[in-house]
mmCIF file of C-alpha atoms in Angstrom:
data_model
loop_
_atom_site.group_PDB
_atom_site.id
_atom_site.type_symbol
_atom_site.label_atom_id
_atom_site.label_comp_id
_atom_site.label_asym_id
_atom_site.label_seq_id
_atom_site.Cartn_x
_atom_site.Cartn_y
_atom_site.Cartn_z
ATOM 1 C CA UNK H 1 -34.733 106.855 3.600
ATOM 2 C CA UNK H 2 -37.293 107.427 1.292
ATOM 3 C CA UNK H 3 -37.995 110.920 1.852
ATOM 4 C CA UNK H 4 -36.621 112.662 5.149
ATOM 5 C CA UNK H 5 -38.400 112.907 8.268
ATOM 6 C CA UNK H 6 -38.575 113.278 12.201
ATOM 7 C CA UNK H 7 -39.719 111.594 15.350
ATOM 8 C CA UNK H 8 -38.508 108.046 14.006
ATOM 9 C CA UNK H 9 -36.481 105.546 16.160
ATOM 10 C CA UNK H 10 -33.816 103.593 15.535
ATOM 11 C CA UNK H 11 -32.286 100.458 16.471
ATOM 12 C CA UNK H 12 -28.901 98.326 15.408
ATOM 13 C CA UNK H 13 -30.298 94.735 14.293
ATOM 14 C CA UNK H 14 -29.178 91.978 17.009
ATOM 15 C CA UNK H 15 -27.614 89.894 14.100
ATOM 16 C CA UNK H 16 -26.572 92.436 11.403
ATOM 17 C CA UNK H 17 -25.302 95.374 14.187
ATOM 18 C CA UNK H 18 -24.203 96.986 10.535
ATOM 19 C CA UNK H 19 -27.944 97.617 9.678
ATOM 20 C CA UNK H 20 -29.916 100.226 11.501
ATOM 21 C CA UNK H 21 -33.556 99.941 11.530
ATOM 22 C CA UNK H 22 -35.817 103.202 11.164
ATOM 23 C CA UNK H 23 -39.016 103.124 12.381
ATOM 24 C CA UNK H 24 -42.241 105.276 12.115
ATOM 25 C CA UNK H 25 -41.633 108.748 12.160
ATOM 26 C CA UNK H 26 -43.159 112.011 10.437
ATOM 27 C CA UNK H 27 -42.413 113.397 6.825
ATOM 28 C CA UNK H 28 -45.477 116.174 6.679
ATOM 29 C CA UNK H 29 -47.767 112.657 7.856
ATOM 30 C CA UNK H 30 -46.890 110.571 10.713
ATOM 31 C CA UNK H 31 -45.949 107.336 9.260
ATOM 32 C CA UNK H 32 -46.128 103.241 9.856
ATOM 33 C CA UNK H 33 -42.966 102.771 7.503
ATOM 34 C CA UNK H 34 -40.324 100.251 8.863
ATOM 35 C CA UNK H 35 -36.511 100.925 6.682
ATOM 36 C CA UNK H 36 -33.303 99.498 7.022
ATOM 37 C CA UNK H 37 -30.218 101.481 6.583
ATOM 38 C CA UNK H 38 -26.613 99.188 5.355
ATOM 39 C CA UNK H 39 -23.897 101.373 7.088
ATOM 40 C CA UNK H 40 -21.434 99.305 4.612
ATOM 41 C CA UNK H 41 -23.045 100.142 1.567
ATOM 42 C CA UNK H 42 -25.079 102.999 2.090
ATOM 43 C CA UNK H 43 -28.611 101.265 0.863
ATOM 44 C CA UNK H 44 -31.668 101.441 2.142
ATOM 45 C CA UNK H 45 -34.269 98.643 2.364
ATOM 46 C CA UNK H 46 -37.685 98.342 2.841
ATOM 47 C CA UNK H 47 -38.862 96.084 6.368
ATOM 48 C CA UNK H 48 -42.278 95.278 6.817
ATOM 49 C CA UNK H 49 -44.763 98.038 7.604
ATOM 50 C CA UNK H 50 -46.035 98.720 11.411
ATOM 51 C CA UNK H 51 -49.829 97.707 11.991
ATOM 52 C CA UNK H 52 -50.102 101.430 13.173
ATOM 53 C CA UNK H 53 -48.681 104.959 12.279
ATOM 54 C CA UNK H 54 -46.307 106.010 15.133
ATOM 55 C CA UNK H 55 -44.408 109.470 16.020
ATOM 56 C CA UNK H 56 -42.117 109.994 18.744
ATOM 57 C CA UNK H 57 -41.932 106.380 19.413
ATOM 58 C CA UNK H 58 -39.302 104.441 21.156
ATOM 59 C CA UNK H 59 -38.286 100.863 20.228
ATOM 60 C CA UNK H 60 -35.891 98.712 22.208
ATOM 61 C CA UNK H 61 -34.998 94.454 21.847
ATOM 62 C CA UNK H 62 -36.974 92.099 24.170
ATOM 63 C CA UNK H 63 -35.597 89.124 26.149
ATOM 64 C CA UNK H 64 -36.855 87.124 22.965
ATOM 65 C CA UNK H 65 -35.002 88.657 20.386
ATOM 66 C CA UNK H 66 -37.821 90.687 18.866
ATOM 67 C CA UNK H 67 -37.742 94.335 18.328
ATOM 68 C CA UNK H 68 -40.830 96.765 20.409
ATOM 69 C CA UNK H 69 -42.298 100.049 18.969
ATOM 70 C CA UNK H 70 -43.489 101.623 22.160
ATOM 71 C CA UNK H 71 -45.530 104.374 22.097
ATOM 72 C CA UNK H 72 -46.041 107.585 20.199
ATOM 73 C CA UNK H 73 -46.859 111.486 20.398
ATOM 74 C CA UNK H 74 -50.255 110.564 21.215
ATOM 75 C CA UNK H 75 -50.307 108.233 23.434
ATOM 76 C CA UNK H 76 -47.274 109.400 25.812
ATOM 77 C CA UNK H 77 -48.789 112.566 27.438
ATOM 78 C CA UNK H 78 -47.962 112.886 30.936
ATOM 79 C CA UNK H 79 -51.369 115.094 31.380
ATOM 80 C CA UNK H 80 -53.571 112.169 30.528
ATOM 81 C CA UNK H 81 -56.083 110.208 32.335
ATOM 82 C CA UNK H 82 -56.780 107.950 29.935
ATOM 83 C CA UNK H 83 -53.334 107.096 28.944
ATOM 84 C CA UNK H 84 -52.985 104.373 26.828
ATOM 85 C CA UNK H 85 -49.598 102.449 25.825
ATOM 86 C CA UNK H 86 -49.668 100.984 22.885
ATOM 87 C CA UNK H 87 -46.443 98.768 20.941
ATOM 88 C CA UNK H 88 -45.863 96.709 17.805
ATOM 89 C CA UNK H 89 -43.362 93.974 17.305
ATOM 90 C CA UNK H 90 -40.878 92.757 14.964
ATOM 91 C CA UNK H 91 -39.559 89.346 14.455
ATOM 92 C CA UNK H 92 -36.876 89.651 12.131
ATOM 93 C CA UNK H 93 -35.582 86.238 13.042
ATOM 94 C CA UNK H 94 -34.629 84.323 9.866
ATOM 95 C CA UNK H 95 -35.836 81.119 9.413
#
């Protein structure tokens, strides 16, 4: 990890369950960053960026092997009456 934060998610890749993927978060700024940690060798790697900076997210595997951002600190309250879900996905299939 580039710098440390909070309120990121995490999630063991399908393929590689040696990698762990961090997602979003908040370092100071809440962020749209996308790393991947090697429990083997300790690196870290860049993944591709989210489309939108996320905080308290959650992020889980769909049936078709891509990985879903859901949510964040904004877009989770409970009080809400316009609540508003919002998700990115990753396809980190290789070709």
């Amino acid at each position: 990890m580039r710098k440390p934060r909070s309120g990121f998610t995490a999630v063991t890749m399908k393929d590689e369950p040696y990698k762990v993927m961090i997602i979003g978060g908040n370092d100071g700024r809440v962020q749209n960053r996308v790393e991947c940690l090697n429990l083997i060798t300790g690196n870290w790697s860049k993944l591709p960026k989210m489309n939108m900076k996320r905080d308290e997210l959650a992020a889980c595997y769909g049936p078709d092997g891509k990985v879903y951002a859901i949510g964040d600190r904004k877009s989770t309250r409970l009080n809400s009456s316009h609540l508003v879900i919002s998700y990115a996905v990753f396809c980190l299939k290789k070709k």
